Coordinates of C-alpha atoms in Angstrom, one line a residue:
M179 CA 3.7 107.4 85.8
L180 CA 2.6 108.5 89.3
A181 CA -0.8 106.9 88.8
R182 CA 0.9 103.6 88.0
V183 CA 3.1 103.8 91.0
L184 CA 0.0 104.5 93.2
I185 CA -1.8 101.5 91.8
L186 CA 1.2 99.3 92.4
L187 CA 1.4 100.5 96.0
V188 CA -2.3 99.7 96.5
I189 CA -1.9 96.2 95.0
L190 CA 1.1 95.6 97.3
A191 CA -0.9 96.8 100.3
V192 CA -3.7 94.4 99.4
A193 CA -1.2 91.6 99.1
E194 CA 0.2 92.5 102.5
S195 CA -3.3 92.5 103.9
C196 CA -4.0 89.1 102.4
I197 CA -0.9 87.5 103.8
Q198 CA -2.0 88.4 107.4
H199 CA -5.1 86.2 107.3
T200 CA -4.7 82.7 108.7
D201 CA -8.1 81.1 107.9
C202 CA -10.3 80.7 104.8
E203 CA -13.3 82.7 106.0
S204 CA -11.5 85.9 106.9
C205 CA -9.2 85.6 103.9
T206 CA -12.0 85.4 101.3
R207 CA -13.9 88.3 102.8
V208 CA -11.1 90.8 101.9
S209 CA -11.4 92.8 98.6
T210 CA -10.2 96.2 97.5
R211 CA -11.1 98.3 94.4
V212 CA -8.2 99.3 92.3
R213 CA -9.4 101.7 89.7
F214 CA -12.1 99.7 87.8
K215 CA -11.3 96.3 89.2
I216 CA -11.9 94.6 92.5
I217 CA -8.9 92.7 93.8
S218 CA -9.7 90.0 96.3
C219 CA -7.8 87.6 98.5
R220 CA -7.7 83.9 97.7
W221 CA -7.3 81.0 100.2
C222 CA -5.0 78.1 99.5
P223 CA -6.2 75.0 101.4
F224 CA -3.1 73.0 100.8
K225 CA -0.7 75.6 102.2
S226 CA -3.2 77.2 104.7
T227 CA -2.2 80.6 103.4
C228 CA -3.9 83.6 101.9
H229 CA -2.7 85.3 98.7
T230 CA -3.8 88.0 96.3
E231 CA -6.0 87.2 93.3
G232 CA -4.0 86.8 90.1
T233 CA -0.7 85.9 91.6
T234 CA 1.0 83.0 89.9
Y235 CA 3.6 82.0 92.5
H236 CA 1.3 80.8 95.3
G237 CA 1.8 77.1 94.4
C238 CA -1.9 76.3 95.0
G239 CA -2.6 75.0 91.5
D240 CA -6.3 75.0 90.6
Y241 CA -7.4 74.6 94.2
E242 CA -7.6 78.2 95.5
V243 CA -10.8 79.2 97.2
A244 CA -12.4 82.5 96.1
L245 CA -15.7 82.6 98.0
T246 CA -16.4 82.3 101.7
S247 CA -19.2 79.9 100.9
Q248 CA -16.6 77.5 99.5
C249 CA -14.7 77.4 102.8
V250 CA -15.0 74.3 104.9
N251 CA -17.4 75.2 107.6
A252 CA -15.5 74.2 110.7
T253 CA -16.9 76.9 113.0
Q254 CA -18.9 74.4 115.0
L255 CA -16.2 71.8 115.2
V256 CA -13.8 71.4 118.0
I257 CA -10.7 70.5 116.0
R258 CA -8.0 69.6 118.6
Y259 CA -5.3 67.0 118.7
D260 CA -5.5 65.0 121.9
S261 CA -2.3 63.0 122.7
Q262 CA -4.2 60.9 125.3
V263 CA -6.7 59.8 122.7
A264 CA -3.8 59.2 120.3
E265 CA -2.2 56.8 122.8
Q266 CA -5.5 54.9 123.3
L267 CA -6.0 54.6 119.5
A268 CA -2.4 53.4 119.0
K269 CA -3.3 50.5 121.2
W270 CA -6.5 49.8 119.2
S271 CA -4.3 49.9 116.1
S272 CA -2.1 47.3 117.7
L273 CA -5.1 45.1 118.5
A274 CA -6.1 45.1 114.8
Y275 CA -2.9 43.2 114.1
L276 CA -4.1 40.3 116.2
N277 CA -5.7 37.5 114.2
P278 CA -8.4 36.1 116.5
I279 CA -8.2 32.7 114.9
Y280 CA -5.1 32.0 116.9
Y281 CA -5.9 33.6 120.2
D282 CA -8.3 32.8 123.0
L283 CA -11.4 35.0 122.7
K284 CA -11.9 35.5 126.4
S285 CA -8.3 36.4 126.8
I286 CA -8.7 39.1 124.1
Q287 CA -11.6 40.7 125.9
S288 CA -9.8 40.5 129.2
A289 CA -6.7 42.3 127.7
V290 CA -9.0 45.0 126.3
M291 CA -10.7 45.4 129.7
T292 CA -7.3 45.8 131.4
Q293 CA -5.9 48.2 128.8
F294 CA -8.9 50.5 128.7
N295 CA -10.0 50.4 132.3
G296 CA -13.0 48.2 131.7
R297 CA -14.8 50.9 129.6
Y298 CA -14.7 49.1 126.2
K299 CA -16.0 45.9 124.8
V300 CA -14.8 44.4 121.6
V301 CA -17.8 43.7 119.3
E302 CA -16.2 42.0 116.3
F303 CA -13.1 41.2 114.4
L304 CA -13.7 41.5 110.6
L305 CA -11.4 39.5 108.4
V306 CA -11.4 39.3 104.6
D307 CA -9.1 37.2 102.4
C308 CA -7.2 39.5 100.1
E309 CA -6.4 36.8 97.7
W310 CA -4.7 39.2 95.3
Q311 CA -1.8 39.7 97.6
V312 CA 1.2 37.5 96.8
L313 CA 2.5 37.1 100.4
K314 CA 0.1 34.4 101.6
N315 CA 1.0 34.9 105.3
K316 CA 0.0 38.6 105.0
R317 CA -3.1 38.2 102.8
T318 CA -5.7 38.9 105.5
C319 CA -7.3 42.3 105.5
A320 CA -8.8 43.1 108.9
A321 CA -10.4 45.5 111.2
V322 CA -11.6 45.4 114.8
I323 CA -14.7 47.2 116.1
A324 CA -15.4 48.0 119.7
K325 CA -17.8 50.1 121.7
S326 CA -18.1 51.9 125.0
L327 CA -21.6 52.6 126.4
T328 CA -20.2 54.7 129.2
E329 CA -18.1 56.9 126.9
N330 CA -20.6 56.7 124.0
I331 CA -17.8 55.9 121.6
I332 CA -17.4 53.4 118.7
I333 CA -13.9 52.4 117.7
I334 CA -12.9 51.1 114.3
A335 CA -9.3 50.1 113.9
F336 CA -7.8 48.8 110.6
K337 CA -5.0 46.3 110.4
G338 CA -1.8 47.6 108.8
S339 CA -0.3 45.6 106.0
F340 CA 3.1 45.2 104.5
P341 CA 4.7 48.4 103.1
P342 CA 5.8 48.9 99.5
T343 CA 9.4 48.0 100.6
E344 CA 8.1 44.4 100.9
I345 CA 6.7 44.2 97.3
N346 CA 7.3 40.7 96.1
G347 CA 6.3 39.9 92.5
P348 CA 4.8 41.7 89.5
H349 CA 1.2 41.4 90.7
E350 CA 2.0 43.5 93.8
I351 CA 4.0 46.0 91.7
I352 CA 0.9 46.6 89.6
S353 CA -1.2 47.1 92.7
Y354 CA 1.3 49.7 93.9
T355 CA 1.6 51.6 90.7
D356 CA -1.9 51.5 89.0
L357 CA -4.3 54.1 90.1
K358 CA -8.1 53.9 90.5
T359 CA -10.7 56.6 91.0
F360 CA -12.2 56.8 94.5
Q361 CA -15.8 57.8 93.8
P362 CA -16.7 59.2 97.3
T363 CA -14.2 62.0 97.0
G364 CA -13.0 62.1 93.5
G365 CA -9.4 61.8 92.7
K366 CA -7.3 58.7 92.4
I367 CA -5.8 56.3 94.9
M368 CA -3.6 53.2 94.6
E369 CA -5.2 50.1 93.2
Y370 CA -3.8 48.3 96.2
S371 CA -5.6 50.6 98.7
K372 CA -8.8 50.6 96.7
K373 CA -9.0 46.8 96.5
T374 CA -8.5 46.6 100.3
H375 CA -11.2 49.2 100.9
D376 CA -13.7 47.8 98.5
I377 CA -13.6 44.3 100.0
L378 CA -13.4 45.4 103.7
F379 CA -15.5 48.5 104.0
P380 CA -18.9 46.9 103.4
C381 CA -18.2 44.7 106.4
V382 CA -17.2 47.7 108.5
K383 CA -20.2 49.7 107.4
A384 CA -22.7 46.9 108.2
T385 CA -21.4 46.6 111.7
L386 CA -21.2 50.3 112.3
Q387 CA -24.8 50.8 111.1
R388 CA -26.0 48.2 113.6
L389 CA -24.1 49.8 116.4
L390 CA -25.4 53.3 115.6
T391 CA -28.9 52.0 115.8
S392 CA -28.5 51.6 119.5
Q393 CA -26.0 54.4 120.0
P394 CA -27.1 57.1 117.5
T395 CA -25.2 59.9 119.2
A396 CA -21.9 58.0 119.6
A397 CA -18.7 59.5 118.5
V398 CA -16.9 57.3 115.9
L399 CA -13.1 57.1 116.2
I400 CA -11.3 55.5 113.3
T401 CA -7.6 54.5 113.4
G402 CA -4.9 52.4 111.8
H403 CA -1.1 52.1 111.6
S404 CA 0.8 52.2 108.3
D405 CA -1.5 51.1 105.5
G406 CA -4.2 50.6 108.1
G407 CA -4.0 54.4 108.5
A408 CA -4.7 54.8 104.8
Q409 CA -7.8 52.5 105.2
A410 CA -8.9 54.6 108.1
Q411 CA -8.8 57.7 106.0
L412 CA -10.7 56.1 103.1
A413 CA -13.3 54.8 105.4
G414 CA -13.7 58.2 107.1
A415 CA -14.0 59.9 103.7
R416 CA -16.7 57.5 102.5
L417 CA -18.7 57.7 105.8
R418 CA -18.7 61.5 105.4
A419 CA -19.5 61.5 101.7
E420 CA -22.4 59.1 102.3
E421 CA -23.4 61.3 105.4
R422 CA -23.5 58.2 107.7
V423 CA -21.5 60.0 110.4
S424 CA -21.5 63.8 111.1
N425 CA -18.3 65.8 110.9
A426 CA -18.6 66.6 114.6
K427 CA -18.9 63.0 115.6
L428 CA -16.0 61.6 113.4
H429 CA -12.4 61.5 114.6
I430 CA -9.6 60.0 112.6
Y431 CA -6.1 59.3 114.0
T432 CA -3.5 57.5 111.8
F433 CA 0.0 56.4 112.7
G434 CA 2.7 56.4 110.1
S435 CA 0.2 56.4 107.2
P436 CA 1.5 56.7 103.6
R437 CA 0.2 59.2 101.1
V438 CA -3.3 57.9 100.2
G439 CA -4.2 59.7 97.0
D440 CA -3.5 62.5 94.5
A441 CA -4.2 66.2 94.9
D442 CA -7.9 65.9 94.0
F443 CA -8.3 63.2 96.7
A444 CA -6.4 65.2 99.3
Y445 CA -8.3 68.4 98.6
S446 CA -11.7 66.7 98.8
Y447 CA -10.7 64.8 102.0
N448 CA -9.7 68.0 103.7
R449 CA -13.1 69.5 102.9
L450 CA -15.0 66.5 104.0
V451 CA -13.2 65.5 107.3
G452 CA -12.5 68.0 110.0
N453 CA -11.0 66.0 112.9
S454 CA -8.3 64.0 111.1
W455 CA -4.7 63.8 112.4
R456 CA -1.7 62.1 110.8
V457 CA 0.7 61.2 113.6
T458 CA 4.3 60.7 112.3
R459 CA 7.6 60.3 114.1
R460 CA 11.3 60.6 113.6
E461 CA 12.8 57.8 111.4
D462 CA 9.5 56.3 110.2
F463 CA 9.7 56.6 106.5
T464 CA 6.4 54.9 105.6
P465 CA 4.7 58.3 105.2
L466 CA 7.2 59.0 102.4
T467 CA 6.9 55.7 100.5
V468 CA 4.5 56.9 97.9
S469 CA 6.0 59.6 95.7
K470 CA 4.8 63.1 95.4
D471 CA 7.6 64.3 93.0
N472 CA 7.2 61.4 90.5
Y473 CA 4.4 59.1 89.5
P474 CA 1.8 58.7 91.1
F475 CA 2.3 62.3 92.4
F476 CA 0.4 61.7 95.6
H477 CA -0.2 64.3 98.3
H478 CA -0.7 64.0 102.1
T479 CA -3.8 65.3 103.7
R480 CA -3.5 68.2 106.2
R481 CA -2.9 68.2 110.0
E482 CA 0.3 66.3 110.6
I483 CA 1.4 65.7 114.2
Y484 CA 5.2 65.1 114.3
Y485 CA 7.1 63.6 117.2
H486 CA 10.9 64.4 116.9
Y487 CA 11.6 61.7 119.4
S488 CA 14.0 58.7 119.3
G489 CA 12.2 56.6 121.9
V490 CA 8.6 55.6 122.6
M491 CA 6.6 58.8 122.9
K492 CA 4.1 59.4 125.7
P493 CA 1.0 61.6 125.9
S494 CA 3.2 64.1 127.7
S495 CA 5.9 64.1 125.0
D496 CA 6.4 67.3 122.9
Y497 CA 5.1 67.3 119.4
E498 CA 4.8 69.8 116.5
I499 CA 1.7 70.5 114.5
C500 CA 2.9 70.7 111.0
K501 CA 1.6 72.0 107.6
S502 CA 1.6 69.5 104.8
N503 CA 1.0 71.9 101.9
W504 CA 1.4 71.8 98.2
E505 CA 5.2 71.8 98.5
E506 CA 4.9 69.3 101.4
S507 CA 7.0 71.1 104.0
G508 CA 5.5 68.8 106.7
C509 CA 7.8 67.7 109.4
I510 CA 8.2 64.1 108.4
E511 CA 9.1 65.3 104.9
W512 CA 11.9 67.5 106.1
Q513 CA 13.3 65.2 108.7
G514 CA 13.0 62.2 106.4
R515 CA 15.2 63.7 103.9
L516 CA 17.8 64.4 106.5
S517 CA 18.0 60.9 107.9
A518 CA 16.8 58.6 105.1
K519 CA 19.7 56.2 105.7
S520 CA 18.9 55.8 109.5
S521 CA 17.3 52.8 111.1
T522 CA 13.6 52.3 110.4
R523 CA 13.0 50.4 113.6
N524 CA 11.0 53.3 114.9
S525 CA 8.2 52.7 112.4
N526 CA 6.3 50.6 115.0
Q527 CA 7.0 52.8 118.0
Y528 CA 3.9 54.9 118.4
F529 CA 3.1 55.2 122.1
V530 CA 4.1 51.5 122.6
P531 CA 7.4 49.7 122.1
D532 CA 6.1 47.7 119.1
L533 CA 2.7 48.5 117.7
Q534 CA 2.4 45.2 115.7
S535 CA 3.0 43.0 118.8
Y536 CA 2.0 45.0 121.8
M537 CA -1.5 43.7 122.2
K538 CA -0.6 40.2 121.0
E539 CA 1.8 39.8 123.9
M540 CA -1.1 40.4 126.4
V541 CA -3.4 37.7 125.0
V542 CA -3.3 33.9 125.5
K543 CA -2.9 31.9 122.3
G544 CA -5.7 29.3 121.5
L545 CA -6.6 28.1 118.0
N546 CA -10.3 28.8 117.3
H547 CA -10.6 26.9 114.0
L548 CA -12.6 29.7 112.4
H549 CA -15.4 29.1 114.9
G550 CA -17.9 32.0 114.7
Y551 CA -17.2 33.2 111.2
M552 CA -20.4 34.0 109.4
N553 CA -19.4 33.7 105.7
M554 CA -16.4 33.7 103.4
D555 CA -17.1 37.1 101.9
C556 CA -17.1 38.9 105.2
R557 CA -15.9 36.6 108.0
V558 CA -16.8 37.9 111.4
M559 CA -15.3 36.7 114.6
P560 CA -17.7 37.8 117.3
I561 CA -16.2 38.7 120.7
G562 CA -19.3 40.2 122.2
R563 CA -22.1 40.3 119.7
S564 CA -24.8 41.5 122.1
I565 CA -25.6 45.2 121.7
D566 CA -27.0 46.4 125.0

């Protein structure tokens, strides 16, 4: 009897030791011999917690990490949220909403020069006709690509699209409920997101490869608002899976992005991409629009930045770095449940009063009649095609 009590005390001591570890590497190095068995610690990547081998209440499913070699190697990465970078990328996300067909091209570049202190040059707007969308005035899938030689940075911003609350017709309902495998990471994502990615990403990749030829050491910053954020995550995951951009050079900031994929996708994404931040805010419910408790059982990726702020946040505004774990106790989840009936007007207020219109209001309108588009599969509106 005494021996059993001693063994139990040892196991409890191991469990207490495991709980104290806050990173994968240190967690998986811990092991203790109890009689004829080695009891080790296991890391849960969804919860960012360490638990004892064999426990059944950790809520990590099949995704616990047992070996240090299986941990994401982030020791050489500087993983830090930068609110000033977030503000700049929010403005780029706003520019992605602008359809260059209806605006003066010189005025677009002038607005960019003003907003970003003359350091950036818009290279291209990429527009693809997403004919499978029912709402014809919202059928265009788009991205804008810019570069800075002085900062050695390439920007990719994806246009957001209408949220699931605007579903209109059975064809769109299918797109929002059917799931498709996303090969670069494994796991499943919405058919709606995959269709958009499959038709737009080849255009983005072609332009990015061309830019990286002349700027091979450039950092690549990818961003997007709402569903544009989902496209930013898919593009980032694919670029990493295909080893086109190093982990150290890739930075992803999304604003009010919905859940993108299932647990398999979220787990693989977290392992592939280091510097990825999901910026959320009070009373923006878009991040909650795809269910985790019911079909399709989607999960957020890690690293949520939450602004509990009723107005337009600034780089100096307080924020909270939240865990989005297996149970999804991220900040937007908790606050969303508390105020689900509140106004959703804040869904566009990320560092600017209205993200969908902010950059449009700074540009002079002028119909371009599709001048400059290269082809109908990947229509390109060049704003400054020279790559110097």
